[in-house]
Amino acid sequence: DTAVSQTPKYLVTQMGNDKSIKCEQNLGHDTMYWYKQDSKKFLKIMFSYNNKELIINETVPNRFSPKSPDKAHLNLHINSLELGDSAVYFCASSQGGYITEAFFGQGTRLTVV
Amino acid sequence: GENVEQHPSTLSVQEGDSAVIKCTYSDSASNYFPWYKQELGKRPQLIIDIRSNVGEKKDQRIAVTLNKTAKHFSLHITETQPEDSAVYFCAASIKAAGNKLTFGGGTRVLVKP
Protein backbone atom coordinates (compact mmCIF):
# COMPACT_ATOMS: atom_id res chain seq x y z
CA ASP A 1 0.00 0.00 0.00
CA THR A 2 1.80 3.09 -1.26
CA ALA A 3 1.17 6.06 1.03
CA VAL A 4 1.95 8.81 -1.49
CA SER A 5 1.93 7.82 -5.14
CA GLN A 6 2.79 9.87 -8.20
CA THR A 7 2.31 9.21 -11.87
CA PRO A 8 4.13 9.04 -14.13
CA LYS A 9 7.50 8.08 -12.69
CA TYR A 10 9.33 9.19 -15.82
CA LEU A 11 8.27 11.84 -18.31
CA VAL A 12 10.25 12.76 -21.42
CA THR A 13 8.76 15.50 -23.58
CA GLN A 14 9.66 18.16 -26.07
CA MET A 15 9.99 21.86 -25.38
CA GLY A 16 6.75 23.73 -25.70
CA ASN A 17 4.53 20.79 -24.73
CA ASP A 18 2.05 20.77 -21.86
CA LYS A 19 2.19 17.94 -19.31
CA SER A 20 0.60 16.92 -16.02
CA ILE A 21 1.80 14.97 -13.01
CA LYS A 22 -0.69 13.39 -10.66
CA CYS A 23 -0.37 12.68 -6.96
CA GLU A 24 -2.55 10.80 -4.53
CA GLN A 25 -2.15 10.06 -0.83
CA ASN A 26 -4.05 7.52 1.26
CA LEU A 27 -2.78 8.67 4.64
CA GLY A 28 -5.76 10.86 5.42
CA HIS A 29 -3.52 13.93 5.52
CA ASP A 30 -5.00 17.35 4.89
CA THR A 31 -1.89 19.07 3.51
CA MET A 32 -0.09 18.27 0.27
CA TYR A 33 2.99 19.76 -1.37
CA TRP A 34 4.97 19.89 -4.58
CA TYR A 35 8.75 20.05 -4.30
CA LYS A 36 11.28 20.38 -7.09
CA GLN A 37 14.69 18.70 -6.90
CA ASP A 38 17.18 20.06 -9.40
CA SER A 39 20.26 18.40 -10.86
CA LYS A 40 22.31 19.45 -7.83
CA LYS A 41 19.84 17.64 -5.55
CA PHE A 42 18.54 20.87 -4.03
CA LEU A 43 14.97 20.43 -2.77
CA LYS A 44 12.71 23.48 -2.97
CA ILE A 45 9.03 23.84 -2.24
CA MET A 46 6.76 25.04 -5.03
CA PHE A 47 3.20 24.80 -3.72
CA SER A 48 1.19 23.59 -0.77
CA TYR A 49 -2.53 22.91 -0.39
CA ASN A 50 -4.43 22.48 2.84
CA ASN A 51 -7.89 20.99 2.47
CA LYS A 52 -7.97 21.97 -1.22
CA GLU A 53 -6.93 25.55 -0.45
CA LEU A 54 -3.65 26.94 -1.79
CA ILE A 55 -1.59 28.10 1.18
CA ILE A 56 1.95 28.24 -0.19
CA ASN A 57 2.83 29.56 -3.61
CA GLU A 58 6.53 30.16 -3.94
CA THR A 59 8.14 32.11 -6.76
CA VAL A 60 7.23 29.74 -9.55
CA PRO A 61 6.52 30.67 -13.19
CA ASN A 62 2.85 30.99 -14.10
CA ARG A 63 3.34 28.05 -16.46
CA PHE A 64 3.06 25.83 -13.36
CA SER A 65 -0.48 25.40 -12.08
CA PRO A 66 -1.41 23.09 -9.22
CA LYS A 67 -4.90 21.73 -8.75
CA SER A 68 -6.37 19.91 -5.78
CA PRO A 69 -9.76 18.35 -6.55
CA ASP A 70 -9.92 16.95 -3.01
CA LYS A 71 -7.57 16.71 -0.06
CA ALA A 72 -6.24 13.32 -1.18
CA HIS A 73 -5.15 14.53 -4.62
CA LEU A 74 -2.80 17.22 -5.85
CA ASN A 75 -1.93 17.53 -9.51
CA LEU A 76 0.65 19.69 -11.24
CA HIS A 77 0.12 20.98 -14.76
CA ILE A 78 2.98 22.57 -16.65
CA ASN A 79 2.45 24.60 -19.80
CA SER A 80 4.98 25.43 -22.50
CA LEU A 81 7.73 23.27 -21.05
CA GLU A 82 11.26 24.62 -21.12
CA LEU A 83 14.64 22.89 -20.87
CA GLY A 84 15.12 24.38 -17.39
CA ASP A 85 12.03 22.57 -16.13
CA SER A 86 13.94 19.29 -16.26
CA ALA A 87 14.10 18.04 -12.67
CA VAL A 88 12.60 15.51 -10.30
CA TYR A 89 9.25 16.64 -8.92
CA PHE A 90 8.19 15.23 -5.57
CA CYS A 91 4.73 15.26 -4.13
CA ALA A 92 4.46 15.08 -0.33
CA SER A 93 1.78 15.13 2.31
CA SER A 94 1.56 15.80 6.02
CA GLN A 95 -1.07 16.21 8.67
CA GLY A 96 -1.82 19.84 9.38
CA GLY A 97 -2.21 21.32 12.80
CA TYR A 98 0.75 20.26 14.93
CA ILE A 99 3.79 19.84 12.69
CA THR A 100 4.28 16.25 11.65
CA GLU A 101 6.40 14.25 9.26
CA ALA A 102 6.08 14.93 5.55
CA PHE A 103 5.80 11.75 3.48
CA PHE A 104 7.18 11.93 -0.05
CA GLY A 105 6.05 10.22 -3.22
CA GLN A 106 8.57 8.34 -5.37
CA GLY A 107 9.15 11.35 -7.59
CA THR A 108 8.59 12.12 -11.26
CA ARG A 109 11.71 12.60 -13.33
CA LEU A 110 10.82 15.15 -16.01
CA THR A 111 13.20 15.52 -18.94
CA VAL A 112 12.53 18.24 -21.47
CA VAL A 113 14.36 17.81 -24.78
CA GLY B 1 12.04 33.84 4.45
CA GLU B 2 13.81 30.93 6.11
CA ASN B 3 17.30 29.99 4.90
CA VAL B 4 18.98 26.72 5.88
CA GLU B 5 22.70 26.15 5.37
CA GLN B 6 24.14 22.62 5.56
CA HIS B 7 27.76 21.48 5.89
CA PRO B 8 29.69 19.62 4.67
CA SER B 9 28.38 18.98 1.17
CA THR B 10 30.26 15.69 1.00
CA LEU B 11 31.51 13.44 3.77
CA SER B 12 33.58 10.29 3.44
CA VAL B 13 34.04 8.10 6.51
CA GLN B 14 35.44 4.68 7.27
CA GLU B 15 32.96 2.04 8.29
CA GLY B 16 32.54 2.10 12.05
CA ASP B 17 33.49 5.76 12.40
CA SER B 18 31.07 8.56 13.26
CA ALA B 19 29.60 11.10 10.87
CA VAL B 20 28.44 14.58 11.81
CA ILE B 21 26.41 16.95 9.65
CA LYS B 22 25.69 20.51 10.73
CA CYS B 23 22.93 22.91 9.76
CA THR B 24 22.10 26.49 10.60
CA TYR B 25 18.79 28.28 10.10
CA SER B 26 17.89 31.93 9.92
CA ASP B 27 14.31 32.27 11.17
CA SER B 28 14.01 32.08 14.95
CA ALA B 29 10.31 31.18 14.52
CA SER B 30 11.25 27.77 13.08
CA ASN B 31 10.07 25.08 15.44
CA TYR B 32 10.45 21.74 13.71
CA PHE B 33 13.69 20.26 12.38
CA PRO B 34 13.53 16.96 10.47
CA TRP B 35 16.36 15.04 8.85
CA TYR B 36 15.76 13.11 5.65
CA LYS B 37 17.83 10.40 4.01
CA GLN B 38 17.67 10.01 0.24
CA GLU B 39 19.20 6.97 -1.41
CA LEU B 40 20.08 7.11 -5.08
CA GLY B 41 16.97 7.31 -7.22
CA LYS B 42 14.66 7.08 -4.20
CA ARG B 43 12.40 9.43 -2.30
CA PRO B 44 13.54 11.39 0.77
CA GLN B 45 12.60 9.52 3.94
CA LEU B 46 12.49 10.87 7.46
CA ILE B 47 15.10 9.36 9.75
CA ILE B 48 14.75 11.56 12.81
CA ASP B 49 13.22 14.88 13.80
CA ILE B 50 13.37 17.28 16.70
CA ARG B 51 11.06 20.01 17.90
CA SER B 52 12.08 23.35 19.31
CA ASN B 53 11.21 22.42 22.89
CA VAL B 54 13.78 19.60 22.92
CA GLY B 55 17.57 19.90 22.89
CA GLU B 56 18.54 16.37 21.94
CA LYS B 57 16.96 13.23 20.58
CA LYS B 58 18.42 9.80 19.95
CA ASP B 59 17.26 6.78 17.98
CA GLN B 60 19.69 3.85 18.02
CA ARG B 61 22.77 4.96 16.03
CA ILE B 62 21.47 8.39 15.08
CA ALA B 63 21.06 11.47 17.25
CA VAL B 64 20.13 15.06 16.63
CA THR B 65 20.99 18.09 18.75
CA LEU B 66 19.41 21.53 18.60
CA ASN B 67 20.78 24.83 19.85
CA LYS B 68 17.99 27.38 19.51
CA THR B 69 20.07 30.26 20.75
CA ALA B 70 22.71 29.72 18.10
CA LYS B 71 20.12 28.56 15.54
CA HIS B 72 21.94 25.42 14.61
CA PHE B 73 21.24 21.70 14.72
CA SER B 74 23.33 18.65 13.97
CA LEU B 75 22.95 15.02 12.97
CA HIS B 76 25.26 12.42 14.46
CA ILE B 77 25.56 8.91 13.07
CA THR B 78 27.66 6.50 15.10
CA GLU B 79 29.15 3.17 14.03
CA THR B 80 28.51 3.95 10.38
CA GLN B 81 27.71 1.13 8.01
CA PRO B 82 27.85 0.96 4.19
CA GLU B 83 24.04 1.18 4.05
CA ASP B 84 24.29 4.62 5.66
CA SER B 85 25.72 5.88 2.35
CA ALA B 86 23.17 8.35 0.95
CA VAL B 87 22.37 12.05 0.70
CA TYR B 88 21.14 13.54 3.96
CA PHE B 89 19.02 16.67 4.14
CA CYS B 90 18.26 18.83 7.13
CA ALA B 91 15.18 21.03 7.07
CA ALA B 92 13.43 23.64 9.15
CA SER B 93 9.72 24.31 9.33
CA ILE B 94 7.45 26.97 10.76
CA LYS B 95 3.92 25.96 11.64
CA ALA B 96 2.66 29.47 10.95
CA ALA B 97 4.08 29.26 7.42
CA GLY B 98 1.94 26.26 6.49
CA ASN B 99 4.48 23.73 7.71
CA LYS B 100 6.64 24.54 4.71
CA LEU B 101 9.91 22.63 4.85
CA THR B 102 12.98 24.64 3.89
CA PHE B 103 15.80 22.22 3.10
CA GLY B 104 19.53 22.53 3.41
CA GLY B 105 21.63 21.79 0.35
CA GLY B 106 22.26 18.16 1.31
CA THR B 107 25.30 16.14 2.40
CA ARG B 108 26.47 13.20 0.35
CA VAL B 109 27.77 10.62 2.82
CA LEU B 110 29.99 7.79 1.63
CA VAL B 111 30.84 5.02 4.09
CA LYS B 112 33.87 3.07 2.95
CA PRO B 113 34.02 -0.60 3.99
PDB file of C-alpha atoms in Angstrom:
ATOM      1  CA  ASP A   1       0.000   0.000   0.000  1.00  0.00           C
ATOM      2  CA  THR A   2       1.796   3.094  -1.264  1.00  0.00           C
ATOM      3  CA  ALA A   3       1.167   6.059   1.028  1.00  0.00           C
ATOM      4  CA  VAL A   4       1.949   8.811  -1.494  1.00  0.00           C
ATOM      5  CA  SER A   5       1.929   7.824  -5.141  1.00  0.00           C
ATOM      6  CA  GLN A   6       2.789   9.874  -8.196  1.00  0.00           C
ATOM      7  CA  THR A   7       2.313   9.214 -11.868  1.00  0.00           C
ATOM      8  CA  PRO A   8       4.131   9.036 -14.129  1.00  0.00           C
ATOM      9  CA  LYS A   9       7.504   8.080 -12.689  1.00  0.00           C
ATOM     10  CA  TYR A  10       9.331   9.192 -15.819  1.00  0.00           C
ATOM     11  CA  LEU A  11       8.274  11.835 -18.313  1.00  0.00           C
ATOM     12  CA  VAL A  12      10.246  12.763 -21.418  1.00  0.00           C
ATOM     13  CA  THR A  13       8.764  15.496 -23.578  1.00  0.00           C
ATOM     14  CA  GLN A  14       9.662  18.165 -26.070  1.00  0.00           C
ATOM     15  CA  MET A  15       9.988  21.856 -25.383  1.00  0.00           C
ATOM     16  CA  GLY A  16       6.746  23.726 -25.705  1.00  0.00           C
ATOM     17  CA  ASN A  17       4.529  20.792 -24.732  1.00  0.00           C
ATOM     18  CA  ASP A  18       2.055  20.766 -21.856  1.00  0.00           C
ATOM     19  CA  LYS A  19       2.190  17.944 -19.315  1.00  0.00           C
ATOM     20  CA  SER A  20       0.601  16.924 -16.024  1.00  0.00           C
ATOM     21  CA  ILE A  21       1.798  14.972 -13.009  1.00  0.00           C
ATOM     22  CA  LYS A  22      -0.695  13.390 -10.663  1.00  0.00           C
ATOM     23  CA  CYS A  23      -0.368  12.682  -6.964  1.00  0.00           C
ATOM     24  CA  GLU A  24      -2.550  10.803  -4.526  1.00  0.00           C
ATOM     25  CA  GLN A  25      -2.150  10.063  -0.834  1.00  0.00           C
ATOM     26  CA  ASN A  26      -4.046   7.523   1.256  1.00  0.00           C
ATOM     27  CA  LEU A  27      -2.778   8.667   4.638  1.00  0.00           C
ATOM     28  CA  GLY A  28      -5.760  10.861   5.421  1.00  0.00           C
ATOM     29  CA  HIS A  29      -3.524  13.931   5.524  1.00  0.00           C
ATOM     30  CA  ASP A  30      -4.998  17.348   4.890  1.00  0.00           C
ATOM     31  CA  THR A  31      -1.892  19.069   3.510  1.00  0.00           C
ATOM     32  CA  MET A  32      -0.091  18.270   0.270  1.00  0.00           C
ATOM     33  CA  TYR A  33       2.986  19.761  -1.369  1.00  0.00           C
ATOM     34  CA  TRP A  34       4.971  19.895  -4.580  1.00  0.00           C
ATOM     35  CA  TYR A  35       8.752  20.045  -4.299  1.00  0.00           C
ATOM     36  CA  LYS A  36      11.279  20.377  -7.093  1.00  0.00           C
ATOM     37  CA  GLN A  37      14.690  18.703  -6.901  1.00  0.00           C
ATOM     38  CA  ASP A  38      17.180  20.058  -9.403  1.00  0.00           C
ATOM     39  CA  SER A  39      20.259  18.402 -10.857  1.00  0.00           C
ATOM     40  CA  LYS A  40      22.313  19.449  -7.825  1.00  0.00           C
ATOM     41  CA  LYS A  41      19.839  17.641  -5.548  1.00  0.00           C
ATOM     42  CA  PHE A  42      18.542  20.868  -4.033  1.00  0.00           C
ATOM     43  CA  LEU A  43      14.965  20.432  -2.765  1.00  0.00           C
ATOM     44  CA  LYS A  44      12.710  23.476  -2.974  1.00  0.00           C
ATOM     45  CA  ILE A  45       9.027  23.841  -2.238  1.00  0.00           C
ATOM     46  CA  MET A  46       6.759  25.037  -5.031  1.00  0.00           C
ATOM     47  CA  PHE A  47       3.203  24.804  -3.724  1.00  0.00           C
ATOM     48  CA  SER A  48       1.189  23.593  -0.772  1.00  0.00           C
ATOM     49  CA  TYR A  49      -2.526  22.915  -0.390  1.00  0.00           C
ATOM     50  CA  ASN A  50      -4.430  22.479   2.836  1.00  0.00           C
ATOM     51  CA  ASN A  51      -7.891  20.987   2.465  1.00  0.00           C
ATOM     52  CA  LYS A  52      -7.969  21.971  -1.217  1.00  0.00           C
ATOM     53  CA  GLU A  53      -6.927  25.551  -0.452  1.00  0.00           C
ATOM     54  CA  LEU A  54      -3.653  26.939  -1.793  1.00  0.00           C
ATOM     55  CA  ILE A  55      -1.591  28.097   1.182  1.00  0.00           C
ATOM     56  CA  ILE A  56       1.947  28.239  -0.189  1.00  0.00           C
ATOM     57  CA  ASN A  57       2.826  29.565  -3.606  1.00  0.00           C
ATOM     58  CA  GLU A  58       6.535  30.156  -3.937  1.00  0.00           C
ATOM     59  CA  THR A  59       8.135  32.107  -6.757  1.00  0.00           C
ATOM     60  CA  VAL A  60       7.233  29.740  -9.546  1.00  0.00           C
ATOM     61  CA  PRO A  61       6.524  30.673 -13.187  1.00  0.00           C
ATOM     62  CA  ASN A  62       2.853  30.990 -14.098  1.00  0.00           C
ATOM     63  CA  ARG A  63       3.336  28.049 -16.456  1.00  0.00           C
ATOM     64  CA  PHE A  64       3.057  25.829 -13.359  1.00  0.00           C
ATOM     65  CA  SER A  65      -0.482  25.397 -12.080  1.00  0.00           C
ATOM     66  CA  PRO A  66      -1.409  23.090  -9.225  1.00  0.00           C
ATOM     67  CA  LYS A  67      -4.899  21.732  -8.753  1.00  0.00           C
ATOM     68  CA  SER A  68      -6.365  19.908  -5.780  1.00  0.00           C
ATOM     69  CA  PRO A  69      -9.760  18.346  -6.549  1.00  0.00           C
ATOM     70  CA  ASP A  70      -9.925  16.953  -3.009  1.00  0.00           C
ATOM     71  CA  LYS A  71      -7.573  16.706  -0.058  1.00  0.00           C
ATOM     72  CA  ALA A  72      -6.238  13.316  -1.178  1.00  0.00           C
ATOM     73  CA  HIS A  73      -5.146  14.526  -4.615  1.00  0.00           C
ATOM     74  CA  LEU A  74      -2.803  17.219  -5.848  1.00  0.00           C
ATOM     75  CA  ASN A  75      -1.929  17.526  -9.511  1.00  0.00           C
ATOM     76  CA  LEU A  76       0.647  19.694 -11.237  1.00  0.00           C
ATOM     77  CA  HIS A  77       0.120  20.980 -14.759  1.00  0.00           C
ATOM     78  CA  ILE A  78       2.980  22.565 -16.646  1.00  0.00           C
ATOM     79  CA  ASN A  79       2.449  24.603 -19.797  1.00  0.00           C
ATOM     80  CA  SER A  80       4.979  25.428 -22.501  1.00  0.00           C
ATOM     81  CA  LEU A  81       7.726  23.268 -21.052  1.00  0.00           C
ATOM     82  CA  GLU A  82      11.263  24.622 -21.117  1.00  0.00           C
ATOM     83  CA  LEU A  83      14.640  22.888 -20.870  1.00  0.00           C
ATOM     84  CA  GLY A  84      15.120  24.377 -17.392  1.00  0.00           C
ATOM     85  CA  ASP A  85      12.027  22.568 -16.134  1.00  0.00           C
ATOM     86  CA  SER A  86      13.939  19.288 -16.264  1.00  0.00           C
ATOM     87  CA  ALA A  87      14.101  18.038 -12.675  1.00  0.00           C
ATOM     88  CA  VAL A  88      12.595  15.515 -10.300  1.00  0.00           C
ATOM     89  CA  TYR A  89       9.247  16.642  -8.923  1.00  0.00           C
ATOM     90  CA  PHE A  90       8.189  15.227  -5.572  1.00  0.00           C
ATOM     91  CA  CYS A  91       4.730  15.264  -4.126  1.00  0.00           C
ATOM     92  CA  ALA A  92       4.465  15.083  -0.333  1.00  0.00           C
ATOM     93  CA  SER A  93       1.777  15.126   2.313  1.00  0.00           C
ATOM     94  CA  SER A  94       1.560  15.796   6.019  1.00  0.00           C
ATOM     95  CA  GLN A  95      -1.067  16.208   8.673  1.00  0.00           C
ATOM     96  CA  GLY A  96      -1.823  19.839   9.384  1.00  0.00           C
ATOM     97  CA  GLY A  97      -2.209  21.320  12.804  1.00  0.00           C
ATOM     98  CA  TYR A  98       0.751  20.258  14.930  1.00  0.00           C
ATOM     99  CA  ILE A  99       3.791  19.839  12.694  1.00  0.00           C
ATOM    100  CA  THR A 100       4.275  16.247  11.652  1.00  0.00           C
ATOM    101  CA  GLU A 101       6.395  14.255   9.262  1.00  0.00           C
ATOM    102  CA  ALA A 102       6.079  14.925   5.552  1.00  0.00           C
ATOM    103  CA  PHE A 103       5.802  11.747   3.477  1.00  0.00           C
ATOM    104  CA  PHE A 104       7.181  11.934  -0.046  1.00  0.00           C
ATOM    105  CA  GLY A 105       6.053  10.223  -3.218  1.00  0.00           C
ATOM    106  CA  GLN A 106       8.568   8.344  -5.367  1.00  0.00           C
ATOM    107  CA  GLY A 107       9.148  11.354  -7.592  1.00  0.00           C
ATOM    108  CA  THR A 108       8.585  12.121 -11.262  1.00  0.00           C
ATOM    109  CA  ARG A 109      11.713  12.597 -13.334  1.00  0.00           C
ATOM    110  CA  LEU A 110      10.821  15.153 -16.006  1.00  0.00           C
ATOM    111  CA  THR A 111      13.199  15.516 -18.936  1.00  0.00           C
ATOM    112  CA  VAL A 112      12.526  18.240 -21.468  1.00  0.00           C
ATOM    113  CA  VAL A 113      14.356  17.810 -24.783  1.00  0.00           C
TER     114      VAL A 113
ATOM    115  CA  GLY B   1      12.044  33.837   4.452  1.00  0.00           C
ATOM    116  CA  GLU B   2      13.807  30.932   6.107  1.00  0.00           C
ATOM    117  CA  ASN B   3      17.300  29.987   4.903  1.00  0.00           C
ATOM    118  CA  VAL B   4      18.983  26.721   5.880  1.00  0.00           C
ATOM    119  CA  GLU B   5      22.695  26.146   5.374  1.00  0.00           C
ATOM    120  CA  GLN B   6      24.142  22.623   5.562  1.00  0.00           C
ATOM    121  CA  HIS B   7      27.760  21.478   5.886  1.00  0.00           C
ATOM    122  CA  PRO B   8      29.690  19.619   4.673  1.00  0.00           C
ATOM    123  CA  SER B   9      28.383  18.984   1.167  1.00  0.00           C
ATOM    124  CA  THR B  10      30.259  15.685   1.001  1.00  0.00           C
ATOM    125  CA  LEU B  11      31.506  13.439   3.769  1.00  0.00           C
ATOM    126  CA  SER B  12      33.579  10.290   3.444  1.00  0.00           C
ATOM    127  CA  VAL B  13      34.040   8.103   6.514  1.00  0.00           C
ATOM    128  CA  GLN B  14      35.439   4.683   7.265  1.00  0.00           C
ATOM    129  CA  GLU B  15      32.962   2.035   8.289  1.00  0.00           C
ATOM    130  CA  GLY B  16      32.538   2.102  12.046  1.00  0.00           C
ATOM    131  CA  ASP B  17      33.488   5.758  12.396  1.00  0.00           C
ATOM    132  CA  SER B  18      31.066   8.558  13.259  1.00  0.00           C
ATOM    133  CA  ALA B  19      29.602  11.097  10.868  1.00  0.00           C
ATOM    134  CA  VAL B  20      28.439  14.582  11.814  1.00  0.00           C
ATOM    135  CA  ILE B  21      26.411  16.952   9.649  1.00  0.00           C
ATOM    136  CA  LYS B  22      25.689  20.509  10.735  1.00  0.00           C
ATOM    137  CA  CYS B  23      22.929  22.914   9.764  1.00  0.00           C
ATOM    138  CA  THR B  24      22.097  26.495  10.599  1.00  0.00           C
ATOM    139  CA  TYR B  25      18.793  28.278  10.096  1.00  0.00           C
ATOM    140  CA  SER B  26      17.893  31.928   9.924  1.00  0.00           C
ATOM    141  CA  ASP B  27      14.308  32.275  11.167  1.00  0.00           C
ATOM    142  CA  SER B  28      14.014  32.076  14.950  1.00  0.00           C
ATOM    143  CA  ALA B  29      10.313  31.175  14.524  1.00  0.00           C
ATOM    144  CA  SER B  30      11.253  27.768  13.078  1.00  0.00           C
ATOM    145  CA  ASN B  31      10.074  25.078  15.443  1.00  0.00           C
ATOM    146  CA  TYR B  32      10.448  21.737  13.707  1.00  0.00           C
ATOM    147  CA  PHE B  33      13.686  20.262  12.378  1.00  0.00           C
ATOM    148  CA  PRO B  34      13.533  16.965  10.466  1.00  0.00           C
ATOM    149  CA  TRP B  35      16.357  15.043   8.850  1.00  0.00           C
ATOM    150  CA  TYR B  36      15.759  13.114   5.646  1.00  0.00           C
ATOM    151  CA  LYS B  37      17.826  10.398   4.007  1.00  0.00           C
ATOM    152  CA  GLN B  38      17.666  10.007   0.243  1.00  0.00           C
ATOM    153  CA  GLU B  39      19.198   6.971  -1.408  1.00  0.00           C
ATOM    154  CA  LEU B  40      20.085   7.109  -5.081  1.00  0.00           C
ATOM    155  CA  GLY B  41      16.967   7.313  -7.216  1.00  0.00           C
ATOM    156  CA  LYS B  42      14.660   7.084  -4.199  1.00  0.00           C
ATOM    157  CA  ARG B  43      12.395   9.430  -2.300  1.00  0.00           C
ATOM    158  CA  PRO B  44      13.540  11.391   0.769  1.00  0.00           C
ATOM    159  CA  GLN B  45      12.598   9.525   3.938  1.00  0.00           C
ATOM    160  CA  LEU B  46      12.489  10.865   7.465  1.00  0.00           C
ATOM    161  CA  ILE B  47      15.103   9.361   9.749  1.00  0.00           C
ATOM    162  CA  ILE B  48      14.751  11.561  12.813  1.00  0.00           C
ATOM    163  CA  ASP B  49      13.223  14.883  13.799  1.00  0.00           C
ATOM    164  CA  ILE B  50      13.369  17.282  16.699  1.00  0.00           C
ATOM    165  CA  ARG B  51      11.056  20.006  17.901  1.00  0.00           C
ATOM    166  CA  SER B  52      12.075  23.352  19.314  1.00  0.00           C
ATOM    167  CA  ASN B  53      11.205  22.423  22.890  1.00  0.00           C
ATOM    168  CA  VAL B  54      13.784  19.604  22.916  1.00  0.00           C
ATOM    169  CA  GLY B  55      17.575  19.898  22.885  1.00  0.00           C
ATOM    170  CA  GLU B  56      18.544  16.374  21.941  1.00  0.00           C
ATOM    171  CA  LYS B  57      16.956  13.225  20.585  1.00  0.00           C
ATOM    172  CA  LYS B  58      18.424   9.797  19.950  1.00  0.00           C
ATOM    173  CA  ASP B  59      17.259   6.775  17.982  1.00  0.00           C
ATOM    174  CA  GLN B  60      19.694   3.850  18.022  1.00  0.00           C
ATOM    175  CA  ARG B  61      22.768   4.964  16.033  1.00  0.00           C
ATOM    176  CA  ILE B  62      21.465   8.395  15.081  1.00  0.00           C
ATOM    177  CA  ALA B  63      21.057  11.466  17.247  1.00  0.00           C
ATOM    178  CA  VAL B  64      20.129  15.060  16.635  1.00  0.00           C
ATOM    179  CA  THR B  65      20.989  18.093  18.748  1.00  0.00           C
ATOM    180  CA  LEU B  66      19.406  21.528  18.596  1.00  0.00           C
ATOM    181  CA  ASN B  67      20.784  24.828  19.845  1.00  0.00           C
ATOM    182  CA  LYS B  68      17.990  27.375  19.511  1.00  0.00           C
ATOM    183  CA  THR B  69      20.072  30.258  20.747  1.00  0.00           C
ATOM    184  CA  ALA B  70      22.710  29.721  18.098  1.00  0.00           C
ATOM    185  CA  LYS B  71      20.118  28.556  15.543  1.00  0.00           C
ATOM    186  CA  HIS B  72      21.940  25.416  14.611  1.00  0.00           C
ATOM    187  CA  PHE B  73      21.243  21.700  14.722  1.00  0.00           C
ATOM    188  CA  SER B  74      23.328  18.653  13.973  1.00  0.00           C
ATOM    189  CA  LEU B  75      22.951  15.018  12.968  1.00  0.00           C
ATOM    190  CA  HIS B  76      25.256  12.421  14.464  1.00  0.00           C
ATOM    191  CA  ILE B  77      25.559   8.914  13.066  1.00  0.00           C
ATOM    192  CA  THR B  78      27.661   6.496  15.101  1.00  0.00           C
ATOM    193  CA  GLU B  79      29.152   3.175  14.034  1.00  0.00           C
ATOM    194  CA  THR B  80      28.514   3.954  10.384  1.00  0.00           C
ATOM    195  CA  GLN B  81      27.710   1.125   8.006  1.00  0.00           C
ATOM    196  CA  PRO B  82      27.852   0.964   4.191  1.00  0.00           C
ATOM    197  CA  GLU B  83      24.040   1.182   4.048  1.00  0.00           C
ATOM    198  CA  ASP B  84      24.289   4.625   5.660  1.00  0.00           C
ATOM    199  CA  SER B  85      25.716   5.885   2.350  1.00  0.00           C
ATOM    200  CA  ALA B  86      23.167   8.350   0.950  1.00  0.00           C
ATOM    201  CA  VAL B  87      22.365  12.049   0.703  1.00  0.00           C
ATOM    202  CA  TYR B  88      21.141  13.536   3.959  1.00  0.00           C
ATOM    203  CA  PHE B  89      19.020  16.674   4.137  1.00  0.00           C
ATOM    204  CA  CYS B  90      18.264  18.835   7.127  1.00  0.00           C
ATOM    205  CA  ALA B  91      15.183  21.028   7.068  1.00  0.00           C
ATOM    206  CA  ALA B  92      13.425  23.641   9.147  1.00  0.00           C
ATOM    207  CA  SER B  93       9.722  24.309   9.328  1.00  0.00           C
ATOM    208  CA  ILE B  94       7.454  26.967  10.764  1.00  0.00           C
ATOM    209  CA  LYS B  95       3.917  25.964  11.645  1.00  0.00           C
ATOM    210  CA  ALA B  96       2.662  29.470  10.951  1.00  0.00           C
ATOM    211  CA  ALA B  97       4.078  29.263   7.420  1.00  0.00           C
ATOM    212  CA  GLY B  98       1.940  26.264   6.494  1.00  0.00           C
ATOM    213  CA  ASN B  99       4.476  23.732   7.713  1.00  0.00           C
ATOM    214  CA  LYS B 100       6.638  24.544   4.713  1.00  0.00           C
ATOM    215  CA  LEU B 101       9.907  22.626   4.847  1.00  0.00           C
ATOM    216  CA  THR B 102      12.985  24.643   3.893  1.00  0.00           C
ATOM    217  CA  PHE B 103      15.802  22.224   3.098  1.00  0.00           C
ATOM    218  CA  GLY B 104      19.528  22.527   3.413  1.00  0.00           C
ATOM    219  CA  GLY B 105      21.632  21.791   0.350  1.00  0.00           C
ATOM    220  CA  GLY B 106      22.259  18.157   1.309  1.00  0.00           C
ATOM    221  CA  THR B 107      25.297  16.141   2.398  1.00  0.00           C
ATOM    222  CA  ARG B 108      26.475  13.197   0.346  1.00  0.00           C
ATOM    223  CA  VAL B 109      27.774  10.618   2.818  1.00  0.00           C
ATOM    224  CA  LEU B 110      29.985   7.785   1.635  1.00  0.00           C
ATOM    225  CA  VAL B 111      30.836   5.021   4.089  1.00  0.00           C
ATOM    226  CA  LYS B 112      33.867   3.075   2.953  1.00  0.00           C
ATOM    227  CA  PRO B 113      34.024  -0.596   3.992  1.00  0.00           C
TER     228      PRO B 113
END
